[in-house]
Tab-separated table of C-alpha atoms in Angstrom:
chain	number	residue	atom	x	y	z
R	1340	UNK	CA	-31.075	-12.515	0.924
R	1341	UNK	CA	-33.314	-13.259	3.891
R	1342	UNK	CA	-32.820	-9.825	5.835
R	1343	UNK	CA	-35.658	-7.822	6.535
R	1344	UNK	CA	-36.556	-4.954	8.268
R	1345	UNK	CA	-37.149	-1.073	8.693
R	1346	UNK	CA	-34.240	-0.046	9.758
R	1347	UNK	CA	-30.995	0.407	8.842
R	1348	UNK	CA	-29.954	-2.301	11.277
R	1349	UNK	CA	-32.799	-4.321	9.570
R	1350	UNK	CA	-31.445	-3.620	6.503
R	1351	UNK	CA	-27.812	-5.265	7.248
R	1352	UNK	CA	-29.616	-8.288	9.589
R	1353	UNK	CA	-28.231	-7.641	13.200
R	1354	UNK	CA	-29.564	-5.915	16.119
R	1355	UNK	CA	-28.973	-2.409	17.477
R	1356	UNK	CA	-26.588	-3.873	19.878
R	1357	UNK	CA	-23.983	-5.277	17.861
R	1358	UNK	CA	-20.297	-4.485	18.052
R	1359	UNK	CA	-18.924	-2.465	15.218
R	1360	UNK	CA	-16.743	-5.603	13.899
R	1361	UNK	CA	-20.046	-8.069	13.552
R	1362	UNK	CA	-21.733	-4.875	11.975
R	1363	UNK	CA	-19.113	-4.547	9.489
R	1364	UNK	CA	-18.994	-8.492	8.572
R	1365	UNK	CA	-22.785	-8.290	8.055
R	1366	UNK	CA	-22.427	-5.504	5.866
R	1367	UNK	CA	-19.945	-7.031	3.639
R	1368	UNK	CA	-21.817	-10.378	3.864
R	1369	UNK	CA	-25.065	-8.285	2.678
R	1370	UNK	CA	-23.077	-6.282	0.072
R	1371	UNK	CA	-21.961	-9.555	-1.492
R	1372	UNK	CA	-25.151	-10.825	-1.815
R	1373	UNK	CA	-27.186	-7.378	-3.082
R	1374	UNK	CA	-24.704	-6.978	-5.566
R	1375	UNK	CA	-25.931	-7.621	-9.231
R	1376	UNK	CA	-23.219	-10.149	-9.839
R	1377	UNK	CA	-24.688	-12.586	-7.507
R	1378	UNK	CA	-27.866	-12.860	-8.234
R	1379	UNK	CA	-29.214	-9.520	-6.129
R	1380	UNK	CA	-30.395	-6.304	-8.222
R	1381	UNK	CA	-28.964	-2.437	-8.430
R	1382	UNK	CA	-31.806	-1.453	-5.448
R	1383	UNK	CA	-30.661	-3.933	-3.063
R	1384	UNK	CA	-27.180	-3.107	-3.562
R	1385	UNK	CA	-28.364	0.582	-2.906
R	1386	UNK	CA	-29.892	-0.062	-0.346
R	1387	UNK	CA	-27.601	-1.853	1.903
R	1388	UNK	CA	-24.642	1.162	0.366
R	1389	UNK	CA	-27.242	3.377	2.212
R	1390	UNK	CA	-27.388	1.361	5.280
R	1391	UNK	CA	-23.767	1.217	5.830
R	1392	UNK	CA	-23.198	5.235	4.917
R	1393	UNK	CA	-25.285	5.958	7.821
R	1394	UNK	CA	-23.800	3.325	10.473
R	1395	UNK	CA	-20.213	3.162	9.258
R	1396	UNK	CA	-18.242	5.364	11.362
R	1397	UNK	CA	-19.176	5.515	15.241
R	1398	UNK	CA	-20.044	9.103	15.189
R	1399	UNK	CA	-22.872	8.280	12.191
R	1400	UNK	CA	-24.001	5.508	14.050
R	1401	UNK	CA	-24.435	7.311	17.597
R	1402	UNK	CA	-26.339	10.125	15.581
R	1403	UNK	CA	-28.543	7.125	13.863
R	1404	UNK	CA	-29.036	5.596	17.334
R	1405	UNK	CA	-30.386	8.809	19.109
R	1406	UNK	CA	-32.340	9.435	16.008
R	1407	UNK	CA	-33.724	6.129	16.195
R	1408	UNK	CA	-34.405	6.205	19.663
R	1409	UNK	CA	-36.290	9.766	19.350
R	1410	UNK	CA	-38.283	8.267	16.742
R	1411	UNK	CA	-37.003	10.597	14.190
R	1412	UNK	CA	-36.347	7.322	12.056
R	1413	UNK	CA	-39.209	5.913	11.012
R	1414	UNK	CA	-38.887	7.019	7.460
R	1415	UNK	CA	-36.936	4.008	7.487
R	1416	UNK	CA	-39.901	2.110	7.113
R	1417	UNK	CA	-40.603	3.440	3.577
R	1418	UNK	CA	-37.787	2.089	2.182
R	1419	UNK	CA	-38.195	-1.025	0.224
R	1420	UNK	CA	-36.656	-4.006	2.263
R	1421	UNK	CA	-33.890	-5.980	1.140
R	1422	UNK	CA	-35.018	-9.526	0.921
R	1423	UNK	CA	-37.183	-12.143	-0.861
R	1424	UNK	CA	-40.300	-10.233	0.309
R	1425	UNK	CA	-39.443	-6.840	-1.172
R	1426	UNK	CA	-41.215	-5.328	-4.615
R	1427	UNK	CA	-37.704	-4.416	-6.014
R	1428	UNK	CA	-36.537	-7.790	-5.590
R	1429	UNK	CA	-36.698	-10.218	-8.122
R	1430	UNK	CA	-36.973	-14.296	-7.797
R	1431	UNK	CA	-32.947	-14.913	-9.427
R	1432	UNK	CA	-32.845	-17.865	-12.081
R	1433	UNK	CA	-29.794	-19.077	-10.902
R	1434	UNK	CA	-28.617	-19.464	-7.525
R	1435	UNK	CA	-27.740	-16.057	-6.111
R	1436	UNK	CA	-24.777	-16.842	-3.536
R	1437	UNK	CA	-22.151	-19.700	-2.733
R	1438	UNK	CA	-24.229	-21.118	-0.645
R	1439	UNK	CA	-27.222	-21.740	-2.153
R	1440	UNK	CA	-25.222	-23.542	-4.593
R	1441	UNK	CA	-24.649	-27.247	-4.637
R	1442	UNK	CA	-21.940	-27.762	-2.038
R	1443	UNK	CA	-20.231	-30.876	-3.473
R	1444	UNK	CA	-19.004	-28.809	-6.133
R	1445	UNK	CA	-17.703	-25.517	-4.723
R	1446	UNK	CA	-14.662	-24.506	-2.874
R	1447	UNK	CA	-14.954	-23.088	0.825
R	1448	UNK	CA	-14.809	-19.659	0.488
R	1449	UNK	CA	-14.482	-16.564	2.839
R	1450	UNK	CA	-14.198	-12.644	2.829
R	1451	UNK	CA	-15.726	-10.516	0.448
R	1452	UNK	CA	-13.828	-10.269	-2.874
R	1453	UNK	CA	-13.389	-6.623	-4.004
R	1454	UNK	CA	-14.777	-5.248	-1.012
R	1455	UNK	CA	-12.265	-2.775	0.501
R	1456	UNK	CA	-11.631	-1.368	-3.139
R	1457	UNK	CA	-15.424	-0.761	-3.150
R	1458	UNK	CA	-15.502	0.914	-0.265
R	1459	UNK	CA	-12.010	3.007	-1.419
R	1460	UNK	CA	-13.580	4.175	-4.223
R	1461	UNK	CA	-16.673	5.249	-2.723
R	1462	UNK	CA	-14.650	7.096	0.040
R	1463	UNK	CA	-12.604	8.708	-2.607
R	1464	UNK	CA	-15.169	9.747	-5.363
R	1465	UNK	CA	-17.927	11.288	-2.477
R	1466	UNK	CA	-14.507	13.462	-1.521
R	1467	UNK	CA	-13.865	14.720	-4.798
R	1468	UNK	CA	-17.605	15.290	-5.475
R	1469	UNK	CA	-17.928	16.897	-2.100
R	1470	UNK	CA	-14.495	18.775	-1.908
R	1471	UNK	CA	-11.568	18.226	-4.801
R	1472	UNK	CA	-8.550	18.373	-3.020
R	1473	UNK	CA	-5.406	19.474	-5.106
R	1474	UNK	CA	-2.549	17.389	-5.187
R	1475	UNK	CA	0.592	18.426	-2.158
R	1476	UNK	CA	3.980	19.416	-3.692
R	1477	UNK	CA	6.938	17.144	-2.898
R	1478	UNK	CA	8.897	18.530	0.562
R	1479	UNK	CA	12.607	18.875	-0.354
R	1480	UNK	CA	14.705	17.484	1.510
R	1481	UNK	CA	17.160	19.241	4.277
R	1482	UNK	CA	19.801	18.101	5.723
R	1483	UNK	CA	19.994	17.783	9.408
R	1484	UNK	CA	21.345	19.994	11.856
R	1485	UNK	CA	23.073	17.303	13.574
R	1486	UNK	CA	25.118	16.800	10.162
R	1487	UNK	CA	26.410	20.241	9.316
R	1488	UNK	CA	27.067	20.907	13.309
R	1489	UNK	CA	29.241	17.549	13.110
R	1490	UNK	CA	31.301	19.133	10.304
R	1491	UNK	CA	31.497	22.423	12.214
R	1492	UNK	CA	32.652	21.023	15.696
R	1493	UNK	CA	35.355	18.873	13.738
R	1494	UNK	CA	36.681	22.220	11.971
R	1495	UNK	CA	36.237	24.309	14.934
R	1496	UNK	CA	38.226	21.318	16.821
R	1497	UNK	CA	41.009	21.145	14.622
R	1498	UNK	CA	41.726	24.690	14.340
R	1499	UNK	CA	41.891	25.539	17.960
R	1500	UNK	CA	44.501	22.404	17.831
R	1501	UNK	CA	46.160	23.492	14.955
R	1502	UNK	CA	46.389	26.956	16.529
R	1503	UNK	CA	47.699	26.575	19.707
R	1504	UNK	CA	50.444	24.118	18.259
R	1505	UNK	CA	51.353	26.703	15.908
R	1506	UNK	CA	51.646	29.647	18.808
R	1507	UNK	CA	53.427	26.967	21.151
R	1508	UNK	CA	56.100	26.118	18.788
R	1509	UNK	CA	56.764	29.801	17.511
R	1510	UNK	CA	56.817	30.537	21.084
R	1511	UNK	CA	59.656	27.714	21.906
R	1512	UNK	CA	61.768	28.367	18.863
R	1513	UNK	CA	62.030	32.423	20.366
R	1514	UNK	CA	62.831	31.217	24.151
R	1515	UNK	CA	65.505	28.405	22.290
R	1516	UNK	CA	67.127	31.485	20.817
R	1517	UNK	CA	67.153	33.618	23.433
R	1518	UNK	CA	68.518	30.732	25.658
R	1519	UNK	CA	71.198	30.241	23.024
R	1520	UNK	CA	72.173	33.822	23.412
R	1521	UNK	CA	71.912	34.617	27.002
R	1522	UNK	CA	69.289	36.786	26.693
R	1523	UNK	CA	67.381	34.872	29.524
R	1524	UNK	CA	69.845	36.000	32.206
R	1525	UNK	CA	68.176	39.177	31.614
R	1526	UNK	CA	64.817	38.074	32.528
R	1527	UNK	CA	61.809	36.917	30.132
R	1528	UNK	CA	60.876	41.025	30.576
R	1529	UNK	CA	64.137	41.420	27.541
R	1530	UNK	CA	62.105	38.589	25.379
R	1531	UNK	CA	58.289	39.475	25.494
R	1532	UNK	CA	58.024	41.267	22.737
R	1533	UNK	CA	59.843	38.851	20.209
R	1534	UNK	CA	57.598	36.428	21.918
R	1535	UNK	CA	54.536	37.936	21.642
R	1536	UNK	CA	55.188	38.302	17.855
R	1537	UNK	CA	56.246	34.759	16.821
R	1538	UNK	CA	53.665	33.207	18.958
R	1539	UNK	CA	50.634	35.196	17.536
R	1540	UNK	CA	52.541	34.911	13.787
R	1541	UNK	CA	52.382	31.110	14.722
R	1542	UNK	CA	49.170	30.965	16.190
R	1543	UNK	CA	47.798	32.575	12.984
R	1544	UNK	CA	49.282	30.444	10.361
R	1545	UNK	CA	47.810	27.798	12.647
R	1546	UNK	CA	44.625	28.667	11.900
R	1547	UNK	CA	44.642	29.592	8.178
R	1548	UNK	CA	46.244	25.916	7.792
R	1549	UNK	CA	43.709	24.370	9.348
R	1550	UNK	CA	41.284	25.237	7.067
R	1551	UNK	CA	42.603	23.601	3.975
R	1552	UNK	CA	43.640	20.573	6.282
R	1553	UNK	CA	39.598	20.623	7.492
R	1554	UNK	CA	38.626	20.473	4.610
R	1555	UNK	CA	40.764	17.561	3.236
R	1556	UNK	CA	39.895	15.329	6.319
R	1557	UNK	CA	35.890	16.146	5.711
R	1558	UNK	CA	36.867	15.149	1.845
R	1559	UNK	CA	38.662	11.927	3.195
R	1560	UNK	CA	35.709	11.409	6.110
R	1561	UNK	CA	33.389	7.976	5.262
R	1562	UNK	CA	30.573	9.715	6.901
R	1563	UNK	CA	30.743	12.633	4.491
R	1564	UNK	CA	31.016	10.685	1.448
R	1565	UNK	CA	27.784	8.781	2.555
R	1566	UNK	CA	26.051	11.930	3.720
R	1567	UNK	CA	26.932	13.467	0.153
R	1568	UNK	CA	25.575	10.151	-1.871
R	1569	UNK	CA	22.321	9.839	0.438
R	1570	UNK	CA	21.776	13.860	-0.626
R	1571	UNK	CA	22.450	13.143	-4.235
R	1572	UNK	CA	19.700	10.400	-3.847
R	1573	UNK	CA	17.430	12.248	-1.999
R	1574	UNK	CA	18.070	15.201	-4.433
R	1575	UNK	CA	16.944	12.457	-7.767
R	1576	UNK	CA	14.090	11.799	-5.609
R	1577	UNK	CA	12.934	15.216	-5.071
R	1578	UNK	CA	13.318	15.559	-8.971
R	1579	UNK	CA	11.231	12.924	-9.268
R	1580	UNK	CA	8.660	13.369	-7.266
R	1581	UNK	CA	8.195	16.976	-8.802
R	1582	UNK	CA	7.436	15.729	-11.842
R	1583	UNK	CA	4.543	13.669	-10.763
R	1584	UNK	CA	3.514	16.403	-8.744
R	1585	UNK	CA	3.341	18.163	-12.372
R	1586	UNK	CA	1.651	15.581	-13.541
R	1587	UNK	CA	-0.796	15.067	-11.235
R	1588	UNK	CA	-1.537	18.718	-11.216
R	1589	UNK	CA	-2.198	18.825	-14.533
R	1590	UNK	CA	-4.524	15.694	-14.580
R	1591	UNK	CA	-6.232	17.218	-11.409
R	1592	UNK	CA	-7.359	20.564	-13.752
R	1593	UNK	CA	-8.488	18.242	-16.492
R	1594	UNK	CA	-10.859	15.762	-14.141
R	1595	UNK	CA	-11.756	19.162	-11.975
R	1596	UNK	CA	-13.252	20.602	-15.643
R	1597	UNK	CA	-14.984	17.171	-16.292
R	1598	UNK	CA	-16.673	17.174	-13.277
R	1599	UNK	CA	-19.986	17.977	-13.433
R	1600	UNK	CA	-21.925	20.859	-11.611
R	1601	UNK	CA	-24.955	18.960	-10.081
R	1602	UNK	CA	-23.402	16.244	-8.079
R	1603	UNK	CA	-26.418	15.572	-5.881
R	1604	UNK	CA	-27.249	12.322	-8.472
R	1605	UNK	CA	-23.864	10.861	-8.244
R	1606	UNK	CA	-23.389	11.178	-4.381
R	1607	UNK	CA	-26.438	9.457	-3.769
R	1608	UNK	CA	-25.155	6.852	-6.709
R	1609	UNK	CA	-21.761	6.355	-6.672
R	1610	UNK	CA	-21.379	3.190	-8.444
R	1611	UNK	CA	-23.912	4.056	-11.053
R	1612	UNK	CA	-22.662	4.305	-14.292
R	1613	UNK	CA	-23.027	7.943	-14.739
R	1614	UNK	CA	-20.411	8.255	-11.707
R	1615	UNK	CA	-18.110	5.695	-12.888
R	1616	UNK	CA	-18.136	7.466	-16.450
R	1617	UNK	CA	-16.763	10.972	-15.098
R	1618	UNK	CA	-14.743	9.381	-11.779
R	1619	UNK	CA	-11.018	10.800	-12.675
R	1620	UNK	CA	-8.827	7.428	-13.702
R	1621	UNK	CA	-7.363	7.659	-10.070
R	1622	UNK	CA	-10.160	7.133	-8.469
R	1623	UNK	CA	-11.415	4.386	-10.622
R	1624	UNK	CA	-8.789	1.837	-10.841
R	1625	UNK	CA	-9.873	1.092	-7.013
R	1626	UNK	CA	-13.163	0.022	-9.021
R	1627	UNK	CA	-11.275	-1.549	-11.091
R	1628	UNK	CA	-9.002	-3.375	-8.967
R	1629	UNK	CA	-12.462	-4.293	-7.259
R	1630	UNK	CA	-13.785	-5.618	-10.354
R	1631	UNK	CA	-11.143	-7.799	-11.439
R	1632	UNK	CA	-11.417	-9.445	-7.372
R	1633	UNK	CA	-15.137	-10.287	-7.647
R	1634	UNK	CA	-14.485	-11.709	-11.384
R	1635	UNK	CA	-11.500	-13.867	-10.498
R	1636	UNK	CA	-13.506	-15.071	-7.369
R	1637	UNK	CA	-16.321	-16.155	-9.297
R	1638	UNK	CA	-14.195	-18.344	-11.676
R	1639	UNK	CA	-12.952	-19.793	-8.505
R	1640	UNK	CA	-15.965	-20.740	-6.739
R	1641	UNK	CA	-15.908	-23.637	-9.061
R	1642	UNK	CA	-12.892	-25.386	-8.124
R	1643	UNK	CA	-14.163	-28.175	-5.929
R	1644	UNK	CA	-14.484	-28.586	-2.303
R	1645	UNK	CA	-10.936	-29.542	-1.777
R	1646	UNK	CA	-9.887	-26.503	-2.170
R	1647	UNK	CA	-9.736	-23.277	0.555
R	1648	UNK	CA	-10.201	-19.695	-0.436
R	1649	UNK	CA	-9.574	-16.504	1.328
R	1650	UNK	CA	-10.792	-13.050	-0.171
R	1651	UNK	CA	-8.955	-9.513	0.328
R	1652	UNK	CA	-7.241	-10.605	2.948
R	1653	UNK	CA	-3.924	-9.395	5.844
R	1654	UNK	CA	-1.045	-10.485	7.117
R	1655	UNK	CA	1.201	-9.666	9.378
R	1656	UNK	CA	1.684	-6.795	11.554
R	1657	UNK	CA	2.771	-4.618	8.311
R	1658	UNK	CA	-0.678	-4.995	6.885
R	1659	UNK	CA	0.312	-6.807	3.896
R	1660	UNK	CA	-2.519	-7.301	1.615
R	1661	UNK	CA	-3.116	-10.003	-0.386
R	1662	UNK	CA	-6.231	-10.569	-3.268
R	1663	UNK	CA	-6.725	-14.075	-3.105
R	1664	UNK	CA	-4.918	-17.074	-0.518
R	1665	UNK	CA	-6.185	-20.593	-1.784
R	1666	UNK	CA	-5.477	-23.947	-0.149
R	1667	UNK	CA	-5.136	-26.076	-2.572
R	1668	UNK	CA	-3.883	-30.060	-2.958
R	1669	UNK	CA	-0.610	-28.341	-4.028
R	1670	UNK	CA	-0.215	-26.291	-1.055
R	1671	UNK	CA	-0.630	-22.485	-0.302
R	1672	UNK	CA	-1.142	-20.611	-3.810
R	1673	UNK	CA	-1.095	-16.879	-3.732
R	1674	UNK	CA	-3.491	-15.441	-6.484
R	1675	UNK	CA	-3.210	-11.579	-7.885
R	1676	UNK	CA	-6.229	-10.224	-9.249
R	1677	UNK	CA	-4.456	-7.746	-11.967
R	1678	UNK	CA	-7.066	-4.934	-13.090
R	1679	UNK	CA	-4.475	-3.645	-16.271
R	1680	UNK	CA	-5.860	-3.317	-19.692
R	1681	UNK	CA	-4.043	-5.248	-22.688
R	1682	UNK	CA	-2.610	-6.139	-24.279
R	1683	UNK	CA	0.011	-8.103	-22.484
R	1684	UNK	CA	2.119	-10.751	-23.237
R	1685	UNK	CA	4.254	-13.385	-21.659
R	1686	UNK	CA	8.189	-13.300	-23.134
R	1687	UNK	CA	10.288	-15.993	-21.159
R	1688	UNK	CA	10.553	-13.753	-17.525
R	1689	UNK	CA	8.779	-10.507	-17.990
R	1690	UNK	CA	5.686	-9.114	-19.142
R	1691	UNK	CA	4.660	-6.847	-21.883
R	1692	UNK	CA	2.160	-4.152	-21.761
R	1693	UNK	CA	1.249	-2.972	-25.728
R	1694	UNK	CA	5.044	-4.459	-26.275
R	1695	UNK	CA	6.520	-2.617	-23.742
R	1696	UNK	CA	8.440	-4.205	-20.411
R	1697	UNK	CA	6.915	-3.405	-17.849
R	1698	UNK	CA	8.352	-3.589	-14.152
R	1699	UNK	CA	8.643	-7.047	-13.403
R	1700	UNK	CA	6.160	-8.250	-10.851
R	1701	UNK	CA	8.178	-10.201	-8.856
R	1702	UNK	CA	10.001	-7.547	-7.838
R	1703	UNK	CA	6.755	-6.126	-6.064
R	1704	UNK	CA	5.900	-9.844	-4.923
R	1705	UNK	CA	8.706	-10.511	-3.157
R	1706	UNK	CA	8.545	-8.800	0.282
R	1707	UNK	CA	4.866	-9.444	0.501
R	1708	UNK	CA	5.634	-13.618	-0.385
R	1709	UNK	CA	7.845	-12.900	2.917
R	1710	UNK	CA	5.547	-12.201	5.239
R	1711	UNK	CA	3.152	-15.221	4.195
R	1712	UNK	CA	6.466	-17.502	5.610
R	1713	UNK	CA	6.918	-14.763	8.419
R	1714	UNK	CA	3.335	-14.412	9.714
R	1715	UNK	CA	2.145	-18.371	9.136
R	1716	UNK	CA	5.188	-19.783	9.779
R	1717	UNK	CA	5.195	-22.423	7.024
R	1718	UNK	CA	7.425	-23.156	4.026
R	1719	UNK	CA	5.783	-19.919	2.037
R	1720	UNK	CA	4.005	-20.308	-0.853
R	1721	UNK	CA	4.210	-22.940	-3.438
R	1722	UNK	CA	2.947	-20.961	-6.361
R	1723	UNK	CA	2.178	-17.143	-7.336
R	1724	UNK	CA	-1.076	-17.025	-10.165
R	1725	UNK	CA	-1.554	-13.288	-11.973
R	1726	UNK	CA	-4.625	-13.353	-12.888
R	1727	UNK	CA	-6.195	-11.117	-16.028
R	1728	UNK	CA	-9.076	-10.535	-18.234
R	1729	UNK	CA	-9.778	-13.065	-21.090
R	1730	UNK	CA	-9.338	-9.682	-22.842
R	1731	UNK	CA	-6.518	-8.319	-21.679
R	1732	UNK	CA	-3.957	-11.349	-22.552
R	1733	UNK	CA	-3.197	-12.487	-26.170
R	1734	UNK	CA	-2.719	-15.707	-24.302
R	1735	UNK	CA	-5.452	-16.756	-22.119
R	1736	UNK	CA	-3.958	-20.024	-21.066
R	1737	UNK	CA	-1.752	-20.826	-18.138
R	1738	UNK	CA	1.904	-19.204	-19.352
R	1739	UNK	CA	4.934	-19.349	-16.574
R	1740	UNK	CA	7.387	-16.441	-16.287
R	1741	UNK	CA	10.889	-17.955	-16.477
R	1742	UNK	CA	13.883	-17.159	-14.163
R	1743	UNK	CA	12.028	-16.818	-10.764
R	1744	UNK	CA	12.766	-18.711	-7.474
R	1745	UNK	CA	9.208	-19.213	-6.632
R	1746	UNK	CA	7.020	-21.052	-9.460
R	1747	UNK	CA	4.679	-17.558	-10.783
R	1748	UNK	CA	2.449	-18.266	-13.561
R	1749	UNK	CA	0.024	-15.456	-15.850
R	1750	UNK	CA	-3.593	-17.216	-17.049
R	1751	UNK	CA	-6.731	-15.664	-18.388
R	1752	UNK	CA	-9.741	-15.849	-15.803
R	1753	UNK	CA	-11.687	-18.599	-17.835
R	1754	UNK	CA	-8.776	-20.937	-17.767
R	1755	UNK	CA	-8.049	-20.045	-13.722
R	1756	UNK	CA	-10.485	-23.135	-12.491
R	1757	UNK	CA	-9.196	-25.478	-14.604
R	1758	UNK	CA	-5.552	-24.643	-14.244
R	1759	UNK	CA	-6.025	-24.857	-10.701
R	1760	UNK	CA	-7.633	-28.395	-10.782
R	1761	UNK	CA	-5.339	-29.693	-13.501
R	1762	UNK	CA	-2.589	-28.868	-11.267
R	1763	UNK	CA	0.560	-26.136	-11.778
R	1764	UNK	CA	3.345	-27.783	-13.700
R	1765	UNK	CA	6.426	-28.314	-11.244
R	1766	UNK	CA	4.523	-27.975	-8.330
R	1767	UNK	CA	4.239	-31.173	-5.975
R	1768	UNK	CA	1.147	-31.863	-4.293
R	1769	UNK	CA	0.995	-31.947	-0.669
R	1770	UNK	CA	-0.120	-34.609	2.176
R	1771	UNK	CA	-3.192	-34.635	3.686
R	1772	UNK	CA	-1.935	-33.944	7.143
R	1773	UNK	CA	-0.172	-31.317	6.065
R	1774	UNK	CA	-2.786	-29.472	3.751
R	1775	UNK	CA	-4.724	-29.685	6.643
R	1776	UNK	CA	-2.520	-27.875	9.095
R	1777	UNK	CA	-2.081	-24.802	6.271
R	1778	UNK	CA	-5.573	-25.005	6.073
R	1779	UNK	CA	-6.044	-24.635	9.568
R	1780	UNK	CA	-3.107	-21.822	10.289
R	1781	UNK	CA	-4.118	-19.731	7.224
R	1782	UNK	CA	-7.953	-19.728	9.289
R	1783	UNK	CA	-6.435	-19.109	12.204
R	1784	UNK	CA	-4.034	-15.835	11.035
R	1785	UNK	CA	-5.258	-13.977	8.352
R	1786	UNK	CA	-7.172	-11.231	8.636
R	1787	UNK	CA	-10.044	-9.699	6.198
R	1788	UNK	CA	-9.079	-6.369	4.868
């Protein structure tokens, strides 16, 4: 790292007067290269974690800037610096980033592998340091008003119907028989009783009718039937979602008990391994999810230099994430960094977690393959790689998963380079001209997370 300086802004390696997206590249680009991983040490990374904490959010970095500018920051300049010319740093044996690294044998490579998950973690373990919130019970669901008022208006609609039908033909059957009988050349004044009678008898058994009858038509109606099965869903989700809430609950009071009393060390440390020890397991599978990035990314710095790589990266306007996009001479591979412990095996289309199926990962693939076609508007992908820990697979070579459309293979992380540059089996390799033009729409579309 070549970044000096006594500020916080000296720290990351850009002026005051940066925008807040070249800020945030520089800190990523800096937190890549502190990092321990790559050839940086556990102050450095510290270091630049404290840089960014104070000019991360626009209201931290306004209060930094009119401390600055009051001269209230000059403690600043007792912090050791982050570069070659600091006493914490230390002269690395090896070459410390990609680029310091011979280029005829690496891969182009962009984004910051594992960054975002960092920075979730972080965000989530200062909160439940600082504040443990609870987990929210599930909402039931109720059905809307506009539902049970259709119901109502159709019953309401066809008893008023099937009353005044009723009353109107009582009321003609009396003035048929009192026609048949000459009554009416007495006047209607002879009839009005008898026709008060029959037409309020028939007006009333008009009503009571209707009700069965409104109820067989809402039995009979398509839009009941579908109303009643989304409620019965809805209902199975509710269930559902209550027992996680129990769940969580109950894992909440057990991580709330294991957290310690004096958090002061781990907020100012939060990837020390103290914290990491007593983070709850929800908290650290962002870590390591983050972890299994930076590992995978390493193993693919060594591909070669025909090969393109894109780190934690969008798509779309959905936000779909992906771990790892790679150019390669066989076209657009998409490459899952998979954090889950062993051990796991391969059995002709699924996967196996300690011999159990597990949900198949395609299934969680699928929409997100979509979008690559959607957003870059290209063929798709040629190839899906999951990607695990040497430990975690029984199998550490390159093992396909039968009976999908798209080619998706499982390999250990030490075999990922070489599978790569060996080629996929049943994948063809693409032209030049056209490797070029993915190369050059994947640059020109994705986003970094």
């Amino acid at each position: 790292m070549t970044t000096s300086g006594a500020t916080h802004y000296g720290v990351l390696g850009v002026a005051a007067s940066v925008s807040a997206h070249e800020l945030k590249r520089a800190y990523r680009r800096m937190q890549r290269t502190s990092h321990p991983d790559t050839g940086g040490s556990a102050e450095q990374f510290r270091i630049v974690q404290d840089a960014w904490a104070a000019l991360g959010t626009p209201d931290r970095r306004a209060a930094y800037d009119r401390a600055l500018s009051a001269g209230s920051a000059h403690h600043s300049a007792a912090e050791p610096r982050v570069g070659p010319t600091s006493q914490t740093s230390r002269t690395p044996t090896r070459p410390s980033t990609a680029e310091e690294r011979p280029r005829a044998r690496r891969a182009d490579s962009q984004g910051h592998p594992g960054g975002s998950f960092r920075l979730k973690y972080r965000d989530l373990m200062l909160v439940w340091l600082v504040n443990p919130t609870p987990p929210s019970p599930p909402v039931p669901w109720v059905p809307a008003r506009t539902a049970r008022g259709r119901f109502l208006r159709q019953g309401l609609r066809l008893g008023a119907q099937m009353t005044t039908s009723f009353a109107a033909v009582g009321a003609g059957l009396v003035l048929f028989l009192a026609w048949r009988q000459g009554h009416l050349v007495e006047g209607i004044a002879a009839i009005w009783m008898p026709l008060l009678l029959v037409a309020g008898f028939g007006g009333f058994a008009g009503a009571i009718s209707s009700v069965p009858v409104s109820v067989l038509r809402m039995r009979r109606d398509s839009y009941r039937r579908e109303l009643i099965r989304y409620a019965k869903e809805k209902a199975a989700t509710f269930a559902a979602a209550q027992a996680d809430f129990r769940r969580a609950q109950r894992a909440f009071e057990i991580d709330l008990r294991a957290r310690p009393s004096n958090t002061a060390p781990l907020l100012a440390a939060p990837y020390s391994e103290d914290a990491v020890r007593v983070a709850p397991p929800s908290i650290r599978v962002w870590l390591d999810r983050a972890m299994a990035q930076e590992n995978t990314a390493r193993e693919l710095a060594s591909v070669g230099p025909r090969f393109s790589i894109w780190h934690d990266v969008e798509l779309g306007a959905g936000h779909t994430r992906f771990d790892h996009l790679v150019v390669a001479p066989q076209g657009l591979i998409v490459i899952e960094s998979m954090a889950e412990a062993g051990p796991v095996t391969v059995e002709h289309d699924s996967l196996r977690h300690g011999g159990r199926a597990v949900l198949d990962v395609r299934d969680t693939l699928r929409p997100r393959l979509a979008e690559v076609g959607k957003t870059l508007g290209i063929g798709g992908a040629s190839a899906t790689l999951l990607v695990y820990a040497d430990s975690a697979l029984l199998q550490t070579r390159l093992q396909q998963l039968g009976g999908g459309a798209m080619p998706t293979f499982v390999v250990g992380a030490s075999h990922l380079a070489a599978a790569l540059v060996q080629g996929l089996p049943g994948v063809d390799e693409g032209a030049t001209w056209q490797l070029d033009r993915l190369r050059a729409t994947v640059a020109e579309r994705v986003r970094f997370a």
